[in-house]
CSV table of C-alpha atoms in Angstrom, one decimal:
chain,number,residue,atom,x,y,z
A,1,MET,CA,28.5,-22.6,-5.1
A,2,ASP,CA,26.0,-20.8,-7.2
A,3,GLU,CA,26.1,-17.0,-7.3
A,4,PRO,CA,23.1,-15.5,-5.4
A,5,SER,CA,20.5,-13.9,-7.7
A,6,SER,CA,20.2,-10.1,-7.9
A,7,GLU,CA,16.9,-10.4,-6.1
A,8,ALA,CA,18.4,-12.4,-3.2
A,9,LYS,CA,21.2,-9.8,-2.9
A,10,ARG,CA,18.8,-6.9,-2.9
A,11,THR,CA,16.3,-8.2,-0.5
A,12,ALA,CA,19.0,-9.0,2.0
A,13,VAL,CA,19.8,-5.3,2.6
A,14,GLY,CA,17.5,-3.1,0.5
A,15,PRO,CA,18.8,0.1,-1.1
A,16,PRO,CA,21.6,2.1,0.5
A,17,SER,CA,19.1,4.7,1.7
A,18,VAL,CA,15.3,4.7,2.0
A,19,LEU,CA,15.3,8.0,0.0
A,20,ALA,CA,15.9,5.8,-3.0
A,21,TYR,CA,12.3,4.7,-2.8
A,22,LEU,CA,11.3,8.2,-4.0
A,23,ASP,CA,13.5,7.9,-7.2
A,24,PRO,CA,11.7,6.5,-10.2
A,25,ASN,CA,15.0,5.4,-11.7
A,26,TYR,CA,15.5,3.2,-8.6
A,27,TRP,CA,12.3,1.4,-9.3
A,28,ASN,CA,12.9,1.0,-13.0
A,29,ASP,CA,16.3,-0.5,-12.3
A,30,ARG,CA,14.9,-2.7,-9.6
A,31,PHE,CA,12.0,-4.0,-11.7
A,32,THR,CA,14.3,-4.7,-14.6
A,33,CYS,CA,16.1,-7.4,-12.6
A,34,GLU,CA,13.3,-8.4,-10.1
A,35,ASP,CA,10.3,-10.4,-11.0
A,36,HIS,CA,8.3,-10.5,-7.8
A,37,TYR,CA,8.4,-9.0,-4.3
A,38,GLU,CA,5.5,-8.7,-1.8
A,39,TRP,CA,5.5,-5.7,0.6
A,40,LEU,CA,3.7,-6.2,3.9
A,41,LYS,CA,3.1,-10.0,3.4
A,42,ASP,CA,1.3,-11.8,0.6
A,43,TYR,CA,-2.4,-12.1,0.0
A,44,SER,CA,-2.9,-15.2,2.2
A,45,HIS,CA,-2.1,-13.1,5.3
A,46,PHE,CA,-5.0,-10.6,4.8
A,47,ARG,CA,-7.4,-12.6,2.5
A,48,HIS,CA,-9.8,-12.9,5.4
A,49,LEU,CA,-9.9,-9.1,5.7
A,50,ILE,CA,-10.1,-8.2,2.1
A,51,GLN,CA,-12.9,-10.6,1.3
A,52,GLN,CA,-15.2,-8.6,3.6
A,53,HIS,CA,-15.0,-5.6,1.4
A,54,ILE,CA,-14.5,-6.8,-2.2
A,55,THR,CA,-17.0,-8.8,-4.2
A,56,PRO,CA,-16.8,-10.3,-7.7
A,57,THR,CA,-18.9,-7.3,-9.0
A,58,SER,CA,-16.5,-4.7,-7.5
A,59,SER,CA,-14.5,-2.5,-9.8
A,60,VAL,CA,-11.1,-2.2,-8.2
A,61,LEU,CA,-8.2,0.1,-8.7
A,62,GLU,CA,-4.8,-0.9,-7.3
A,63,LEU,CA,-2.3,1.9,-6.8
A,64,GLY,CA,1.5,1.2,-7.2
A,65,CYS,CA,1.1,-2.4,-8.2
A,66,GLY,CA,4.9,-2.9,-8.8
A,67,ASN,CA,5.6,-6.6,-9.3
A,68,SER,CA,3.2,-7.7,-6.6
A,69,GLN,CA,0.8,-10.6,-7.4
A,70,LEU,CA,-2.1,-9.1,-5.5
A,71,CYS,CA,-4.2,-8.6,-8.7
A,72,ASP,CA,-3.5,-12.2,-9.7
A,73,GLU,CA,-4.9,-13.4,-6.4
A,74,LEU,CA,-8.0,-11.2,-6.6
A,75,TYR,CA,-8.6,-12.4,-10.1
A,76,LYS,CA,-8.5,-16.0,-9.0
A,77,GLU,CA,-11.2,-15.0,-6.4
A,78,GLY,CA,-13.5,-14.0,-9.3
A,79,ILE,CA,-12.8,-10.3,-9.1
A,80,THR,CA,-12.2,-9.4,-12.8
A,81,LYS,CA,-12.9,-5.7,-13.0
A,82,LEU,CA,-9.3,-4.8,-12.0
A,83,THR,CA,-7.2,-1.8,-13.0
A,84,CYS,CA,-3.6,-1.6,-11.8
A,85,ILE,CA,-1.3,1.4,-12.1
A,86,ASP,CA,2.3,2.1,-11.5
A,87,LEU,CA,4.7,4.9,-12.2
A,88,SER,CA,7.3,2.5,-13.6
A,89,SER,CA,7.0,1.7,-17.2
A,90,VAL,CA,9.2,-1.4,-16.6
A,91,ALA,CA,6.8,-2.7,-13.9
A,92,VAL,CA,3.8,-2.1,-16.2
A,93,GLN,CA,5.3,-3.9,-19.2
A,94,LYS,CA,6.4,-6.9,-17.1
A,95,MET,CA,3.1,-7.2,-15.4
A,96,GLN,CA,1.2,-7.0,-18.7
A,97,THR,CA,3.4,-9.8,-20.0
A,98,ARG,CA,2.9,-11.9,-16.9
A,99,LEU,CA,-0.8,-11.5,-16.8
A,100,LEU,CA,-1.3,-12.3,-20.5
A,101,SER,CA,0.8,-15.4,-20.1
A,102,LYS,CA,-1.7,-16.6,-17.4
A,103,GLY,CA,-4.6,-15.7,-19.6
A,104,TYR,CA,-5.8,-12.9,-17.3
A,105,LYS,CA,-6.8,-10.6,-20.2
A,106,ASP,CA,-9.4,-8.7,-18.3
A,107,ILE,CA,-6.9,-6.9,-16.0
A,108,LYS,CA,-5.9,-3.5,-17.1
A,109,VAL,CA,-2.3,-2.5,-16.3
A,110,LEU,CA,-1.5,1.2,-17.0
A,111,GLU,CA,1.4,3.5,-16.4
A,112,GLY,CA,0.1,6.2,-14.0
A,113,ASP,CA,0.8,8.4,-11.1
A,114,MET,CA,-1.2,8.0,-7.9
A,115,LEU,CA,-0.6,11.7,-7.2
A,116,ASP,CA,-2.3,12.6,-10.5
A,117,LEU,CA,-5.0,10.0,-11.2
A,118,SER,CA,-6.4,10.3,-14.7
A,119,PHE,CA,-9.7,8.5,-14.1
A,120,ALA,CA,-13.1,10.2,-14.0
A,121,ASP,CA,-14.9,11.0,-10.8
A,122,GLU,CA,-16.7,8.1,-9.1
A,123,SER,CA,-15.1,5.4,-11.3
A,124,PHE,CA,-14.3,2.6,-8.8
A,125,ASP,CA,-16.0,0.7,-6.0
A,126,VAL,CA,-12.7,-0.1,-4.3
A,127,VAL,CA,-9.3,1.5,-4.4
A,128,ILE,CA,-6.5,-0.4,-2.7
A,129,GLU,CA,-2.8,0.2,-2.0
A,130,LYS,CA,-0.3,-2.0,-0.2
A,131,GLY,CA,2.8,-0.2,1.1
A,132,THR,CA,2.6,2.5,-1.6
A,133,MET,CA,1.4,5.3,0.7
A,134,ASP,CA,4.3,4.5,3.1
A,135,VAL,CA,6.8,5.5,0.4
A,136,LEU,CA,5.5,9.0,0.5
A,137,PHE,CA,6.8,9.4,4.0
A,138,VAL,CA,10.4,8.2,3.6
A,139,ASP,CA,11.7,11.8,3.9
A,140,SER,CA,9.0,13.0,6.4
A,141,GLY,CA,11.3,13.4,9.4
A,142,ASP,CA,9.6,13.4,12.8
A,143,PRO,CA,6.4,11.2,12.4
A,144,TRP,CA,4.6,13.4,15.0
A,145,ASN,CA,5.4,16.5,12.9
A,146,PRO,CA,6.0,15.4,9.4
A,147,ARG,CA,7.5,17.8,6.8
A,148,PRO,CA,5.0,19.7,4.8
A,149,GLU,CA,6.2,18.2,1.5
A,150,ALA,CA,5.4,14.7,2.8
A,151,VAL,CA,2.0,15.8,4.1
A,152,ASN,CA,1.2,17.5,0.8
A,153,ARG,CA,2.0,14.4,-1.2
A,154,ALA,CA,-0.1,12.2,1.0
A,155,MET,CA,-3.1,14.6,0.9
A,156,THR,CA,-2.8,14.8,-2.9
A,157,MET,CA,-3.0,11.0,-3.1
A,158,LEU,CA,-6.0,10.8,-0.7
A,159,GLN,CA,-7.8,13.6,-2.6
A,160,GLY,CA,-7.5,11.6,-5.8
A,161,VAL,CA,-8.6,8.4,-4.2
A,162,HIS,CA,-11.7,10.1,-2.6
A,163,ARG,CA,-12.6,11.6,-6.0
A,164,VAL,CA,-12.4,8.4,-8.0
A,165,LEU,CA,-14.3,6.3,-5.5
A,166,LYS,CA,-18.0,5.8,-6.1
A,167,PRO,CA,-20.5,6.8,-3.4
A,168,ASN,CA,-20.1,4.3,-0.6
A,169,GLY,CA,-16.9,3.1,-2.2
A,170,ILE,CA,-14.1,1.7,-0.1
A,171,PHE,CA,-10.4,2.7,0.2
A,172,ILE,CA,-8.3,-0.1,1.6
A,173,SER,CA,-4.8,1.0,2.7
A,174,ILE,CA,-2.5,-1.7,3.9
A,175,ALA,CA,0.4,0.0,5.6
A,176,PHE,CA,3.2,0.3,8.2
A,177,GLY,CA,1.8,3.6,9.3
A,178,GLN,CA,0.2,3.5,12.7
A,179,PRO,CA,-3.3,4.9,13.4
A,180,HIS,CA,-2.1,7.9,15.5
A,181,PHE,CA,0.0,9.0,12.5
A,182,ARG,CA,-2.6,8.3,9.8
A,183,ARG,CA,-5.7,9.7,11.5
A,184,PRO,CA,-4.9,13.4,10.9
A,185,LEU,CA,-4.7,12.7,7.2
A,186,PHE,CA,-7.6,10.3,6.8
A,187,SER,CA,-9.9,12.5,8.9
A,188,ALA,CA,-9.3,15.8,7.1
A,189,PRO,CA,-12.6,17.8,6.9
A,190,GLU,CA,-12.8,17.5,3.1
A,191,PHE,CA,-13.2,13.7,3.3
A,192,THR,CA,-16.5,11.9,3.9
A,193,TRP,CA,-15.3,8.5,4.7
A,194,SER,CA,-15.6,6.5,8.0
A,195,ILE,CA,-12.3,5.1,9.3
A,196,GLU,CA,-11.5,1.8,11.0
A,197,TYR,CA,-8.6,-0.6,10.9
A,198,ALA,CA,-7.6,-4.2,11.7
A,199,THR,CA,-4.2,-5.7,12.0
A,200,PHE,CA,-2.5,-8.8,10.5
A,201,GLY,CA,0.9,-10.5,10.7
A,202,ASP,CA,2.3,-13.4,12.7
A,203,GLY,CA,4.9,-11.3,14.6
A,204,PHE,CA,5.4,-8.0,12.9
A,205,HIS,CA,1.9,-6.4,12.7
A,206,TYR,CA,0.7,-4.4,9.7
A,207,PHE,CA,-2.3,-2.2,9.5
A,208,PHE,CA,-5.4,-2.8,7.3
A,209,TYR,CA,-7.3,0.5,7.0
A,210,ILE,CA,-10.9,0.5,5.8
A,211,LEU,CA,-12.3,3.9,4.7
A,212,ARG,CA,-15.9,4.0,3.5
A,213,LYS,CA,-16.8,7.1,1.4
A,214,GLY,CA,-20.0,8.9,2.5
A,215,GLN,CA,-20.2,7.0,5.8
A,216,ARG,CA,-18.6,9.4,8.1
A,217,SER,CA,-20.8,10.5,11.0
A,218,SER,CA,-20.6,13.7,12.9
A,219,SER,CA,-19.4,11.8,16.0
A,220,GLU,CA,-16.4,10.6,14.1
A,221,VAL,CA,-15.0,14.0,13.3
A,222,ASP,CA,-13.1,14.3,16.5
A,223,ALA,CA,-13.1,10.6,17.5
A,224,ASP,CA,-10.2,8.2,17.3
A,225,VAL,CA,-9.9,5.7,14.5
A,226,LYS,CA,-12.1,2.7,15.3
A,227,LYS,CA,-9.8,0.0,16.6
A,228,VAL,CA,-10.7,-3.5,15.6
A,229,GLU,CA,-7.8,-4.8,17.6
A,230,THR,CA,-4.6,-3.6,19.3
A,231,PRO,CA,-1.4,-5.2,18.1
A,232,SER,CA,1.5,-6.4,20.2
A,233,LEU,CA,5.0,-6.3,18.7
A,234,CYS,CA,7.0,-9.5,18.7
A,235,LEU,CA,9.3,-10.0,15.7
A,236,TYR,CA,10.4,-13.3,14.3
A,237,GLN,CA,13.9,-13.6,12.9
A,238,ASP,CA,12.8,-13.9,9.3
A,239,GLU,CA,10.9,-10.7,9.7
A,240,LEU,CA,13.8,-8.9,11.2
A,241,ASP,CA,15.8,-9.8,8.1
A,242,ASP,CA,13.1,-8.7,5.7
A,243,GLU,CA,13.2,-5.5,3.7
A,244,ASP,CA,9.8,-4.5,5.1
A,245,TYR,CA,11.4,-4.3,8.6
A,246,LEU,CA,14.5,-2.5,7.3
A,247,PHE,CA,12.3,0.0,5.4
A,248,ARG,CA,10.3,0.9,8.6
A,249,THR,CA,13.2,1.1,11.0
A,250,ASN,CA,15.3,3.2,8.6
A,251,ILE,CA,12.4,5.7,8.3
A,252,ASP,CA,12.1,5.8,12.1
A,253,GLU,CA,15.8,6.4,12.5
A,254,MET,CA,15.6,9.3,10.0
A,255,GLY,CA,12.8,10.8,12.1
A,256,ASP,CA,14.9,10.5,15.3
A,257,ASP,CA,17.8,12.3,13.7
A,258,ARG,CA,15.8,15.4,12.8
């Protein structure tokens, strides 16, 4: 019998602790031996949502690209003004090599920190992240009363995103985080975006947040996030075994222990 690949071994259980997701060395080691992993489902599951907000003329920034193929899929849709950043130099180098091998020379892949974006103000029509913001909360404790360190990290990220978005630009956040936990962050007074969300997923539902800069109305300041639909939770066995599910439940258990 063949020996299971390092990726197969890893995706069966994930890291020993979710705190590893905050360690840059963990990601460098992981990306060294892993070529591809999609957090929160692949593009086909939310293509119908993303096409409503990104056009071929959009300039797009992807935060925490890792070894996802999201940018590949967007490029195939005719969206060529793509910039991807990741904190891991290993992920950046491997993605650059992969994209060049496909002839996707227009996509820029840069080493960068989403907590310290180096781009000029109002640089992008769209900023997108998929599962990256969730990592900031792995040590947040009680989700109803997260630790200040986690809140500060998330706010720093959002401030940077808001700054680099063009007027009327859109921030798309694809996440585990539920609306009642994300609303206090998204609706901070310093931000001018409107907030709504949709869900996707066959059994385990994920949240697709759409934040439009400069579109916040006075009636939205104290209002709930606009609900496009309300998910039910019914997990299939393959989703129960997936690292996405283990990631979320381990975070929840950490919060319960505090």
